Coordinates of C-alpha atoms in Angstrom, one line a residue:
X1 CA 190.0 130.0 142.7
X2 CA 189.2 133.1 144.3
X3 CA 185.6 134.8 143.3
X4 CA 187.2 138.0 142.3
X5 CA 189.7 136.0 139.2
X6 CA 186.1 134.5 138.1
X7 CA 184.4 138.3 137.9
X8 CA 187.7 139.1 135.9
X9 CA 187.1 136.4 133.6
X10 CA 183.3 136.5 133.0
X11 CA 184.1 140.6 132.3
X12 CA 186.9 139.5 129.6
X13 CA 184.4 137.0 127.9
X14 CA 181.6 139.2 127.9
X15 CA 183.7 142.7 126.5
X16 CA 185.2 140.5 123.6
X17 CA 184.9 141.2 120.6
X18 CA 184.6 137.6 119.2
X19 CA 181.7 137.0 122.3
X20 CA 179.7 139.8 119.8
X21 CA 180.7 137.6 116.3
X22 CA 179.6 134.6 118.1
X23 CA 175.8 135.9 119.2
X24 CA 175.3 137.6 115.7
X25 CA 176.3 134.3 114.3
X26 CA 173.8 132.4 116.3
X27 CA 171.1 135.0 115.5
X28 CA 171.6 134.8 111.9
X29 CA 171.7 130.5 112.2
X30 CA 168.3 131.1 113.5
X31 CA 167.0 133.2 111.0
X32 CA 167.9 131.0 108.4
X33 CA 166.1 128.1 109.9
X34 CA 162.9 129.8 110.6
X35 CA 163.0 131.2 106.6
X36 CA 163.4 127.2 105.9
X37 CA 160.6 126.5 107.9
X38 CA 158.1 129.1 105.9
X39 CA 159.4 128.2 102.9
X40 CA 159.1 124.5 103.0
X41 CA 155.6 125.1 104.4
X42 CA 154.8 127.4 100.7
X43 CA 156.1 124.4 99.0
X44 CA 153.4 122.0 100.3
X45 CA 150.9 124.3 100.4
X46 CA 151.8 124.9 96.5
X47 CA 151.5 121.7 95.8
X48 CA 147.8 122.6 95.7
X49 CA 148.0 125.8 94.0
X50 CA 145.4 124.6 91.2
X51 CA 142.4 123.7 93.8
X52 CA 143.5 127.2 95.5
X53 CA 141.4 128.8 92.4
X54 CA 139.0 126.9 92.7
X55 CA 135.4 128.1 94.7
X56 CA 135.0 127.1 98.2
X57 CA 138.8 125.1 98.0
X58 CA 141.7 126.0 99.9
X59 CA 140.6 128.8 102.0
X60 CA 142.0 128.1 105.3
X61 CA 145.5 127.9 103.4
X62 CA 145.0 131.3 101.5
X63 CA 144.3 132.7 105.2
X64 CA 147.2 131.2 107.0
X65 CA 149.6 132.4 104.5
X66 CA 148.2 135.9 104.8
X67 CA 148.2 135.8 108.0
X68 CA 151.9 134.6 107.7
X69 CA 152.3 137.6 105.2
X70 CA 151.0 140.3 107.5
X71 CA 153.3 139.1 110.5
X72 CA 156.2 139.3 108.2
X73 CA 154.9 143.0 106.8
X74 CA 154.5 143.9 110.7
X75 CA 158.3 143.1 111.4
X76 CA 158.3 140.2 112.7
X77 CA 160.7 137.5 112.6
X78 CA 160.3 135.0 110.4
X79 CA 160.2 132.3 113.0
X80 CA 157.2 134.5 114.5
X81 CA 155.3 134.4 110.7
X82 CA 155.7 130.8 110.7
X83 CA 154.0 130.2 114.0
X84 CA 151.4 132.6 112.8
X85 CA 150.6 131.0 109.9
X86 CA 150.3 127.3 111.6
X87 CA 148.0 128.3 114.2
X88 CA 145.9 130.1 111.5
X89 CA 145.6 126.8 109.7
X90 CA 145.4 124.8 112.7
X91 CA 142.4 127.0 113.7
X92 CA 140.6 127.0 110.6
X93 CA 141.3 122.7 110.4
X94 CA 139.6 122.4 113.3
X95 CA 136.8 124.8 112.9
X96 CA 135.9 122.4 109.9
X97 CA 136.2 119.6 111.5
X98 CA 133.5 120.9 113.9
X99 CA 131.1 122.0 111.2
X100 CA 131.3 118.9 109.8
X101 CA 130.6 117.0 112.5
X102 CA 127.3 119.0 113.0
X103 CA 126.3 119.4 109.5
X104 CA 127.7 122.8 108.9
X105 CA 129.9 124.2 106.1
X106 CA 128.7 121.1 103.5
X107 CA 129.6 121.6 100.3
X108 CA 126.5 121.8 97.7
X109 CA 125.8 119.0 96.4
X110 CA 127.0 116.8 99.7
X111 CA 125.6 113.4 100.8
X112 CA 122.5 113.4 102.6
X113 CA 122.6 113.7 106.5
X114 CA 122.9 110.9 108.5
X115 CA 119.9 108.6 110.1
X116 CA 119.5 106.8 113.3
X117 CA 116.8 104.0 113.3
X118 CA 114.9 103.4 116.2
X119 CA 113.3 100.1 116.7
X120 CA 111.2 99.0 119.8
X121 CA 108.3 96.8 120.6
X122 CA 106.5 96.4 123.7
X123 CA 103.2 93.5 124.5
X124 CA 100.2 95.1 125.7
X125 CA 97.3 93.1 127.6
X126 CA 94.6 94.1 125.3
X127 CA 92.7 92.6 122.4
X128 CA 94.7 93.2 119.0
X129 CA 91.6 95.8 118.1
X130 CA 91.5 97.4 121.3
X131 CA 95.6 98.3 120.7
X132 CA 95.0 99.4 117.4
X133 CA 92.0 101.5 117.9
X134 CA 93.7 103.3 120.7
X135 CA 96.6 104.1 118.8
X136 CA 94.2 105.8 116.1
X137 CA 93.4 108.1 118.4
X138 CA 96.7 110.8 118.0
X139 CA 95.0 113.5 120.2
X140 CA 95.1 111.1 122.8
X141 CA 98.8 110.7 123.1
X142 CA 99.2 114.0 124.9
X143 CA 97.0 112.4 127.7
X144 CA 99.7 110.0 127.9
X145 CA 102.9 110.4 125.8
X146 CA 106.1 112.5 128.0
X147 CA 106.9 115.8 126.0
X148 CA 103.7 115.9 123.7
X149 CA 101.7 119.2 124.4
X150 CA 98.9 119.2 121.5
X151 CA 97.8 117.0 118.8
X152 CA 95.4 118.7 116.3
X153 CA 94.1 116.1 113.7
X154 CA 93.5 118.0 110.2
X155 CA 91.6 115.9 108.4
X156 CA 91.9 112.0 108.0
X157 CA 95.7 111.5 106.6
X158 CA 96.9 114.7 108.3
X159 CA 97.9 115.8 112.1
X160 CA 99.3 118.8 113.7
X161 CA 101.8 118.3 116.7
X162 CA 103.5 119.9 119.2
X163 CA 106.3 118.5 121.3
X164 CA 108.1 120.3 124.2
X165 CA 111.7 119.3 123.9
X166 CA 113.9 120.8 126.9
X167 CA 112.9 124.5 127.4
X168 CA 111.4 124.5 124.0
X169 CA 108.5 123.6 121.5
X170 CA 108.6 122.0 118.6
X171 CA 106.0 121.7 115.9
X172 CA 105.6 119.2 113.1
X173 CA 102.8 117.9 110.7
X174 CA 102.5 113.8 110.1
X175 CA 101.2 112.7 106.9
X176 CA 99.8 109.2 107.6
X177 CA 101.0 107.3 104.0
X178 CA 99.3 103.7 104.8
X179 CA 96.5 102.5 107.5
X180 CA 95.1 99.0 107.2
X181 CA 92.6 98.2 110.6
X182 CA 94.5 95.9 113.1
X183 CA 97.5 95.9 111.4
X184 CA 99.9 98.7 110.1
X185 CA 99.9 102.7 109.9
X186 CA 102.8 104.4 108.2
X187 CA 103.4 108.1 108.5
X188 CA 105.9 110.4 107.7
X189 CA 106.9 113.9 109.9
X190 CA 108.4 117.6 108.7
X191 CA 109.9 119.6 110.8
X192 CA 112.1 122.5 110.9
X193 CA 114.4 120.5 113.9
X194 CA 114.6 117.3 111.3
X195 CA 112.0 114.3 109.8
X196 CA 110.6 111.0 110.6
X197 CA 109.7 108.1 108.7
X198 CA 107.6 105.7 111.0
X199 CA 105.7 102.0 110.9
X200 CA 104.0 100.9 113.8
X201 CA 102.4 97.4 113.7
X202 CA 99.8 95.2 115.3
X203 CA 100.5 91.3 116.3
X204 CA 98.0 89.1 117.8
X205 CA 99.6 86.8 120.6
X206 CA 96.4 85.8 122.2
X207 CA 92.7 86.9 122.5
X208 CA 93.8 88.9 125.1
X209 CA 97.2 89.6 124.7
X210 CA 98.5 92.2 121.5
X211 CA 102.2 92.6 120.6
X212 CA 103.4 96.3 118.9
X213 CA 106.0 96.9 116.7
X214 CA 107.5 100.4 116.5
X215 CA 110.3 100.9 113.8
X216 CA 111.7 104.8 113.2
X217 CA 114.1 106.3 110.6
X218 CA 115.1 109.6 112.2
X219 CA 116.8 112.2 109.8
X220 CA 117.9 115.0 113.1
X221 CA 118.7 118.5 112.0
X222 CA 120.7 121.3 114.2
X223 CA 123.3 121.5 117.0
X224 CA 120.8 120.2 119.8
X225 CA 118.8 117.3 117.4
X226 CA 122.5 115.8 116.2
X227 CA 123.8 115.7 119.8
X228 CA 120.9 114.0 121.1
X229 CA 121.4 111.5 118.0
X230 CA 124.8 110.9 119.5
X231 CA 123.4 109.8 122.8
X232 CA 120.7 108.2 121.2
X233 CA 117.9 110.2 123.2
X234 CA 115.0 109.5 120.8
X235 CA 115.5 105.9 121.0
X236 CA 114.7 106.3 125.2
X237 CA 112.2 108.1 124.6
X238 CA 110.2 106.0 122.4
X239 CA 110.7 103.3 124.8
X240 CA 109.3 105.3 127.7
X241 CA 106.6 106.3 125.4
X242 CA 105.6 102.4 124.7
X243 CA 105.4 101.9 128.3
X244 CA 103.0 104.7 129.0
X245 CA 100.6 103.7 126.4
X246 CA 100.7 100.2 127.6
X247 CA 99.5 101.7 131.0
X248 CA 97.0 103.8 129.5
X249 CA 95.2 101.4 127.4
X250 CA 95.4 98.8 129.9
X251 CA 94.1 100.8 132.8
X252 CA 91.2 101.6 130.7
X253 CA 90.6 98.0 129.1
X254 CA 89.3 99.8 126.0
X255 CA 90.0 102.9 123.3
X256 CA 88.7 105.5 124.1
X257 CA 87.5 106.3 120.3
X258 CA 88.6 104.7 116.9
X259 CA 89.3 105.0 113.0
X260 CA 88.3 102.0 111.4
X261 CA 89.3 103.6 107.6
X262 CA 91.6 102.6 105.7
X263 CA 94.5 104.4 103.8
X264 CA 97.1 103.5 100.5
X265 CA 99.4 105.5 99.3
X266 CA 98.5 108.8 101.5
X267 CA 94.9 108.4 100.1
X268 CA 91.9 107.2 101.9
X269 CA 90.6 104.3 99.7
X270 CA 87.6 103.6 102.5
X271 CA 86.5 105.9 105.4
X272 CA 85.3 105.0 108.7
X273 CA 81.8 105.1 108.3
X274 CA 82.3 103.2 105.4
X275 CA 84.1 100.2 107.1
X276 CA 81.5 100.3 110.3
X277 CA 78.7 99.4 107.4
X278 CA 80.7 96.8 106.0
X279 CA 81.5 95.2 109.6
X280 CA 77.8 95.7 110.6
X281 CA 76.5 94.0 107.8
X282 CA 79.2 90.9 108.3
X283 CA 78.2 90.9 111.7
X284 CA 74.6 90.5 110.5
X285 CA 75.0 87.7 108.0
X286 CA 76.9 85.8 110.7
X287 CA 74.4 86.1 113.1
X288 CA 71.6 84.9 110.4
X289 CA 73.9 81.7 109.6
X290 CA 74.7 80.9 113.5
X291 CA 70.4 81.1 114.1
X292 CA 69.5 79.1 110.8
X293 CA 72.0 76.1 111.5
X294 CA 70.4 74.3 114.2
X295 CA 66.7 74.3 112.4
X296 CA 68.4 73.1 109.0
X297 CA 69.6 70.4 110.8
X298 CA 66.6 69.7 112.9
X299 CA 64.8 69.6 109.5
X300 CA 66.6 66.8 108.2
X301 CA 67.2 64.5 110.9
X302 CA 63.7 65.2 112.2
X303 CA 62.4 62.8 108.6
X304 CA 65.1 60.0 109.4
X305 CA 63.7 59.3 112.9
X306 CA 59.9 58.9 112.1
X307 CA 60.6 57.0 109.6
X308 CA 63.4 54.6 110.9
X309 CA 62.6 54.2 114.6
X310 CA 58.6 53.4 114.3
X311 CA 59.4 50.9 111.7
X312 CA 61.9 49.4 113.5
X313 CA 59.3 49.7 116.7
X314 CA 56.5 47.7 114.9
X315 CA 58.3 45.2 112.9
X316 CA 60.2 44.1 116.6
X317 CA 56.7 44.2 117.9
X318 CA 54.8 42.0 115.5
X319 CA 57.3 39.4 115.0
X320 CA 57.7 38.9 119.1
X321 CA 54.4 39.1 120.3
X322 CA 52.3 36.3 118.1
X323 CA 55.2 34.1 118.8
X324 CA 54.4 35.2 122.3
X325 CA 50.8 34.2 122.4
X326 CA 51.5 30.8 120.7
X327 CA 53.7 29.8 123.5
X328 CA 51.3 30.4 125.9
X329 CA 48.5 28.8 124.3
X330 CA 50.7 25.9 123.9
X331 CA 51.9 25.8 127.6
X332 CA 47.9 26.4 128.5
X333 CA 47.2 22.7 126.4
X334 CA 49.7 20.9 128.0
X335 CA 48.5 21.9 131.1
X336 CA 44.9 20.7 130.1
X337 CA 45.9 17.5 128.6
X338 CA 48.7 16.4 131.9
X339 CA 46.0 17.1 134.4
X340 CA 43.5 14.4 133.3
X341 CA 46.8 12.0 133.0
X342 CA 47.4 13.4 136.3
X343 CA 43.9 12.0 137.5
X344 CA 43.3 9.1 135.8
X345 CA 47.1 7.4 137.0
X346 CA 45.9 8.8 140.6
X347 CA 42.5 6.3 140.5
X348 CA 44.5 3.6 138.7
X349 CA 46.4 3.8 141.5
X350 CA 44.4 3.9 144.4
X351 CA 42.6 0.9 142.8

């Protein structure tokens, strides 16, 4: 067919009238459908109407349908206040979900945050005292710990400490709760960036060989302390942290200083100069018994042997040697008496 019969057609199709019936007819199809569409959306959303009222509820769904409202107050087509009002809701859905996750937008009264416990242990080459004395010693840790810029002890239950985290500085005060020598001290930590509740204990393996237990509850606050709960980045560093004590301590061979008080129930029930009397005078009263245990028993053994032995010496003495002298004697007469025998018999036979 030629090209110029298809122009003529195309022109007859396009100047008819029932071409003109036929768009307004698909125009108006598609009205209807995107009226449907927002009104089967106000039904669900009034399925809700009564949590609507209440404070804090529904929000997001009051703000997508006014944003639905405005578009359709603006002129646009209803299809255009539909989509409006979706990705107003969709927005606002995932906004929440995103506070949520980092602890944003909780409702009052809400559940308490989530923890992360941390639990690592680590065998030092030290005597159980030397590893426990050292670890007394919180000013130390900045000598050795990664991150820790300052410790300043308060008094004897109570520490100031700074920690460089990233590009920034943290600040914290511990409140040791429990300290028994050579085995156990309990603190807790406040902080703006989140708490800690932590046990470290003391396990002798050997004389010269001490194995310690570090368990931590950490309750993380803020966008940078619950992402590095995600990735678990306090549980590395209290590893890395173990090791570098180990090498500290170890390198040395002894504390540096110690705190041999002792603390219940955030309270100290005996201070340090307290407990180095009471191990000085134990050390004392050992030392007496270990010197007066070999002359107690010298004493009474000493008794037993002059009186036993000697006897025994004496008695063996006088019994054997009379019966010595007799058989002598006796050998010394028969002697006597065969040698004139001896004589006699000789003459008797030379005659």
């Amino acid at each position: 067919m030629p090209d110029s019969a298809l122009g003529g057609i195309k022109d007859d199709v396009v100047k008819s009238p029932a071409t003109d019936r036929l768009k307004d007819e698909l125009q108006n199809y598609l009205r209807a459908r995107a009226e449907h569409a927002v009104t089967q959306l106000g039904h669900r959303l009034g399925d809700s109407v009564s949590k609507l009222a209440e404070p804090g509820g529904g929000g997001g769904a009051l703000k997508s349908l006014a944003k639905g409202g405005q578009a359709l107050g603006e002129g646009k087509s209803p299809g255009q206040a539909a989509l409006s009002a979706g990705a107003s809701h969709l927005k606002d859905t995932v906004k929440e979900k995103v506070k949520g996750l980092f602890g944003k937008g909780r409702k009052s009264g809400g559940g308490k945050s989530k923890s992360v416990t941390i639990v690592e242990d680590i065998d030092v080459g030290v005597p159980v005292r030397e590893a426990y004395d050292q670890w007394t010693q919180f000013q130390e840790f900045s000598s050795f710990a990664k991150g820790v810029v300052s410790v300043e002890k308060a008094d004897d239950t109570t520490s100031n400490w700074k920690v460089k985290v990233a590009k920034s500085t943290r600040s914290w005060k511990a409140n040791v709760t429990e300290q028994v020598p050579d085995e156990r001290i309990t603190w807790t930590t406040e902080g703006s960036k989140g708490t800690v509740k932590g046990v470290v204990t003391f396990h002798a393996l050997t004389d010269d060989l001490t194995r310690v237990l570090l368990v931590l509850e950490y309750f993380p606050k803020g966008l940078f302390e619950k992402t590095g709960n995600i990735w678990r980045a306090q549980g590395r560093r209290a590893r890395l942290d173990l090791k570098l004590y180990r090498k500290f301590i170890m390198m040395r061979g002894e504390a540096t200083d110690s705190w041999r008080g002792e603390i219940r129930d955030g309270e100290v029930v005996l201070s340090h100069d307290e407990a180095l009397d009471e191990e000085e005078a134990q050390n004392d009263e050992a030392a007496e018994s270990d010197e007066g245990a070999p002359d107690d028993a010298y004493e009474d053994e000493q008794p037993h042997d002059e009186d036993d032995v000697p006897e025994d010496d004496d008695a063996a003495y006088g019994d054997e040697e009379p019966q010595d002298e007799e058989f002598v004697d006796e050998e010394e007469d028969d002697e006597e008496e065969a040698a004139p025998v001896d004589e006699s018999e000789q003459q008797t036979a030379v005659r």
